[in-house]
Tab-separated table of C-alpha atoms in Angstrom:
chain	number	residue	atom	x	y	z
A	1	MET	CA	-32.680	26.091	-39.636
A	2	ARG	CA	-33.657	29.720	-39.027
A	3	ASN	CA	-32.103	33.030	-40.046
A	4	ILE	CA	-30.774	34.731	-36.908
A	5	GLU	CA	-31.148	38.309	-38.148
A	6	ALA	CA	-34.760	37.739	-39.224
A	7	GLU	CA	-35.633	36.133	-35.893
A	8	TYR	CA	-33.990	38.991	-34.008
A	9	LYS	CA	-35.886	41.680	-35.909
A	10	GLN	CA	-39.185	39.885	-35.383
A	11	ILE	CA	-38.583	39.492	-31.647
A	12	CYS	CA	-37.522	43.136	-31.235
A	13	GLN	CA	-40.844	44.172	-32.743
A	14	ALA	CA	-42.785	41.713	-30.605
A	15	VAL	CA	-41.115	42.794	-27.342
A	16	ASP	CA	-42.933	46.124	-27.508
A	17	GLN	CA	-46.293	44.373	-27.884
A	18	VAL	CA	-45.961	41.676	-25.234
A	19	SER	CA	-46.381	42.412	-21.528
A	20	GLY	CA	-43.282	42.108	-19.384
A	21	VAL	CA	-45.053	39.542	-17.196
A	22	SER	CA	-45.498	37.270	-20.214
A	23	PHE	CA	-42.179	37.893	-21.988
A	24	TYR	CA	-40.076	37.327	-18.900
A	25	SER	CA	-41.959	34.245	-17.760
A	26	SER	CA	-40.790	30.691	-18.411
A	27	ASP	CA	-43.202	30.519	-21.382
A	28	HIS	CA	-40.881	32.721	-23.452
A	29	LYS	CA	-37.506	31.282	-22.426
A	30	LYS	CA	-36.609	30.234	-25.984
A	31	THR	CA	-37.755	33.589	-27.358
A	32	ARG	CA	-35.453	35.395	-24.940
A	33	GLU	CA	-32.585	33.113	-26.004
A	34	TRP	CA	-33.175	34.031	-29.669
A	35	HIS	CA	-33.232	37.685	-28.612
A	36	ILE	CA	-29.848	37.379	-26.899
A	37	LEU	CA	-28.388	35.355	-29.773
A	38	GLY	CA	-29.552	37.979	-32.273
A	39	ALA	CA	-28.047	40.840	-30.289
A	40	VAL	CA	-24.674	39.072	-30.054
A	41	CYS	CA	-24.648	38.237	-33.771
A	42	GLN	CA	-25.332	41.890	-34.617
A	43	LEU	CA	-22.471	43.119	-32.433
A	44	LEU	CA	-19.753	40.641	-33.456
A	45	PRO	CA	-19.300	41.784	-37.102
A	46	THR	CA	-19.115	45.472	-36.151
A	47	ALA	CA	-15.724	44.713	-34.600
A	48	GLY	CA	-14.603	42.461	-37.444
A	49	PHE	CA	-15.457	39.201	-35.701
A	50	ASP	CA	-16.946	36.259	-37.593
A	51	ALA	CA	-20.586	35.611	-36.667
A	52	PRO	CA	-23.119	32.891	-37.514
A	53	THR	CA	-26.079	33.679	-39.761
A	54	THR	CA	-28.371	30.696	-39.125
A	55	ALA	CA	-29.195	28.545	-36.133
A	56	ALA	CA	-31.093	25.453	-35.103
A	57	GLU	CA	-32.529	25.099	-31.610
A	58	GLY	CA	-31.061	22.558	-29.221
A	59	GLU	CA	-31.222	21.780	-25.520
A	60	ALA	CA	-27.644	21.566	-24.309
A	61	PRO	CA	-26.273	23.609	-25.956
A	62	ASP	CA	-29.162	25.926	-26.783
A	63	PHE	CA	-28.207	26.461	-30.446
A	64	LEU	CA	-26.190	24.910	-33.243
A	65	THR	CA	-25.047	27.775	-35.444
A	66	TYR	CA	-23.753	28.066	-38.990
A	67	ARG	CA	-22.102	30.565	-41.314
A	68	ALA	CA	-23.633	31.785	-44.576
A	69	ASP	CA	-21.684	29.114	-46.513
A	70	GLY	CA	-23.237	26.350	-44.381
A	71	SER	CA	-20.128	25.593	-42.335
A	72	GLU	CA	-20.519	25.198	-38.584
A	73	TRP	CA	-19.726	28.276	-36.494
A	74	ALA	CA	-19.992	26.809	-32.978
A	75	PRO	CA	-22.559	25.373	-30.594
A	76	ILE	CA	-23.858	28.195	-28.376
A	77	GLU	CA	-25.069	27.942	-24.796
A	78	ILE	CA	-26.902	30.970	-23.424
A	79	VAL	CA	-27.308	31.825	-19.758
A	80	GLU	CA	-28.634	34.865	-17.918
A	81	VAL	CA	-27.187	36.403	-14.753
A	82	LEU	CA	-29.685	38.076	-12.434
A	83	MET	CA	-29.480	39.993	-9.175
A	84	PRO	CA	-29.216	37.523	-6.261
A	85	GLY	CA	-32.683	36.678	-5.008
A	86	ARG	CA	-34.458	38.357	-7.916
A	87	LYS	CA	-37.119	36.525	-9.898
A	88	ARG	CA	-37.012	37.455	-13.557
A	89	HIS	CA	-40.535	38.772	-14.013
A	90	ALA	CA	-41.361	39.733	-10.403
A	91	PHE	CA	-41.028	43.454	-11.129
A	92	TYR	CA	-43.478	43.278	-14.049
A	93	LYS	CA	-45.999	41.299	-12.005
A	94	GLN	CA	-45.776	43.840	-9.192
A	95	ALA	CA	-46.052	46.780	-11.584
A	96	ALA	CA	-49.179	45.286	-13.158
A	97	GLN	CA	-51.067	45.326	-9.839
A	98	PRO	CA	-53.727	48.062	-9.389
A	99	ASP	CA	-52.086	49.307	-6.188
A	100	ALA	CA	-48.541	49.356	-7.633
A	101	PRO	CA	-46.495	52.353	-6.452
A	102	ASP	CA	-45.458	55.046	-8.900
A	103	PHE	CA	-41.848	54.850	-7.750
A	104	TYR	CA	-39.690	51.981	-6.548
A	105	HIS	CA	-36.815	52.192	-4.118
A	106	MET	CA	-33.606	50.886	-5.637
A	107	PRO	CA	-31.750	48.308	-3.563
A	108	PRO	CA	-28.221	49.259	-2.477
A	109	PRO	CA	-25.309	48.347	-4.792
A	110	LEU	CA	-24.006	44.820	-4.565
A	111	GLU	CA	-20.991	44.357	-2.299
A	112	GLN	CA	-19.588	41.748	-4.712
A	113	PRO	CA	-21.098	42.695	-8.099
A	114	TRP	CA	-19.209	40.063	-10.105
A	115	GLU	CA	-20.004	37.137	-7.812
A	116	PRO	CA	-23.249	36.198	-9.644
A	117	LEU	CA	-21.305	36.027	-12.930
A	118	ARG	CA	-18.550	33.910	-11.365
A	119	LYS	CA	-21.087	31.440	-9.983
A	120	GLN	CA	-22.931	31.164	-13.283
A	121	VAL	CA	-19.771	30.532	-15.310
A	122	ILE	CA	-18.589	27.869	-12.867
A	123	SER	CA	-22.016	26.220	-12.906
A	124	LYS	CA	-21.991	26.017	-16.711
A	125	ALA	CA	-18.356	24.868	-16.821
A	126	ARG	CA	-19.286	21.798	-14.744
A	127	LYS	CA	-21.629	20.576	-17.450
A	128	ASN	CA	-20.644	18.486	-20.442
A	129	TYR	CA	-20.948	20.608	-23.577
A	130	PRO	CA	-19.502	19.758	-27.019
A	131	ALA	CA	-15.928	20.840	-27.663
A	132	GLY	CA	-15.663	24.418	-28.871
A	133	THR	CA	-19.010	25.514	-27.392
A	134	CYS	CA	-19.396	29.291	-27.114
A	135	LEU	CA	-20.862	30.405	-23.778
A	136	VAL	CA	-22.891	33.609	-24.058
A	137	VAL	CA	-23.750	35.227	-20.733
A	138	TYR	CA	-26.435	37.884	-20.666
A	139	HIS	CA	-25.385	39.970	-17.648
A	140	ASN	CA	-28.828	41.266	-16.706
A	141	ILE	CA	-27.649	43.373	-13.766
A	142	GLY	CA	-27.776	47.108	-14.448
A	143	ARG	CA	-24.920	49.491	-13.740
A	144	ILE	CA	-26.873	51.099	-10.908
A	145	SER	CA	-26.286	47.908	-8.903
A	146	PHE	CA	-22.499	48.421	-9.020
A	147	PRO	CA	-20.675	50.421	-6.320
A	148	ASP	CA	-18.881	52.208	-9.181
A	149	CYS	CA	-21.623	53.064	-11.682
A	150	THR	CA	-19.550	55.679	-13.541
A	151	THR	CA	-16.854	53.399	-14.980
A	152	PRO	CA	-18.073	51.683	-18.171
A	153	PHE	CA	-19.201	48.061	-17.888
A	154	HIS	CA	-16.523	46.717	-20.223
A	155	ASP	CA	-13.698	48.470	-18.358
A	156	GLN	CA	-14.875	47.131	-15.011
A	157	LEU	CA	-15.289	43.597	-16.317
A	158	ILE	CA	-11.870	43.414	-17.978
A	159	ALA	CA	-10.209	45.018	-14.933
A	160	GLU	CA	-11.903	42.477	-12.654
A	161	HIS	CA	-10.747	39.587	-14.876
A	162	ALA	CA	-7.186	40.932	-14.867
A	163	LYS	CA	-7.238	41.248	-11.064
A	164	LEU	CA	-8.993	37.938	-10.315
A	165	PRO	CA	-9.419	35.762	-13.412
A	166	PHE	CA	-12.766	34.037	-13.795
A	167	ASP	CA	-12.598	30.277	-13.314
A	168	GLY	CA	-14.040	27.761	-15.759
A	169	LEU	CA	-13.579	29.792	-18.942
A	170	GLY	CA	-11.296	27.176	-20.472
A	171	SER	CA	-14.172	24.721	-20.600
A	172	PHE	CA	-15.469	26.649	-23.616
A	173	GLY	CA	-14.122	27.601	-27.012
A	174	ARG	CA	-15.227	31.175	-26.386
A	175	VAL	CA	-16.941	33.096	-23.577
A	176	LEU	CA	-18.868	36.270	-24.386
A	177	ILE	CA	-20.549	38.604	-21.895
A	178	LEU	CA	-23.454	40.786	-23.057
A	179	SER	CA	-24.354	43.842	-20.967
A	180	SER	CA	-27.819	44.390	-19.535
A	181	ASP	CA	-28.757	46.878	-22.272
A	182	MET	CA	-27.469	44.521	-24.992
A	183	GLN	CA	-25.205	47.251	-26.367
A	184	CYS	CA	-21.831	46.131	-25.018
A	185	LEU	CA	-20.146	42.790	-25.710
A	186	VAL	CA	-16.999	41.607	-23.957
A	187	GLN	CA	-14.976	38.503	-24.754
A	188	LEU	CA	-13.371	36.927	-21.675
A	189	HIS	CA	-11.997	33.823	-23.393
A	190	PRO	CA	-9.806	32.856	-25.232
A	191	ALA	CA	-8.456	36.389	-24.776
A	192	ALA	CA	-10.042	39.271	-22.901
A	193	ALA	CA	-11.241	41.925	-25.347
A	194	THR	CA	-13.957	44.525	-25.641
A	195	ILE	CA	-15.924	43.850	-28.792
A	196	ILE	CA	-18.361	46.730	-28.506
A	197	PRO	CA	-18.001	49.310	-25.750
A	198	ASN	CA	-20.905	51.560	-24.826
A	199	GLU	CA	-20.119	54.392	-22.445
A	200	HIS	CA	-23.727	54.599	-21.278
A	201	ASN	CA	-24.648	50.984	-20.557
């Protein structure tokens, strides 16, 4: 059993000292999951939500989590959403090359920016997780990839869910979406709600 806050602080310090090629490779998958878990557990209490304080690693789901009194919070499964066709650490590998350009051309905004999230939620919903599992989705697609990059992430996500509800959410006890900068948390299930908005994410 490990303290989530302590793990999060340690990883935040280590991120600045580890190369992007290494941190975003498959070697650090569990470290990145602890990083995401820690960010979520920091944001939940700021809006008055209950959050776990300790966790034990698992496989499916990724974590079993507990409150300070030792009672179970919920199993947590963590998944990351990336730009279609993007490999997680490809940018860092390219940037580390001696002939790397000083500037990179940004790809055009996605025509269907929420489609990667929809596919990931459906994919996870088809798997057999324990009852009450909390799905945490790290939405690692920056605002610049959205046709509308001026409307805050949380407003766009909740508006999209109201217009065309995401399928598969009911397979989980709770579904939380963490923005790419880890500063905004949105709950899509059991009820859509912005937990922490950040106008600049």
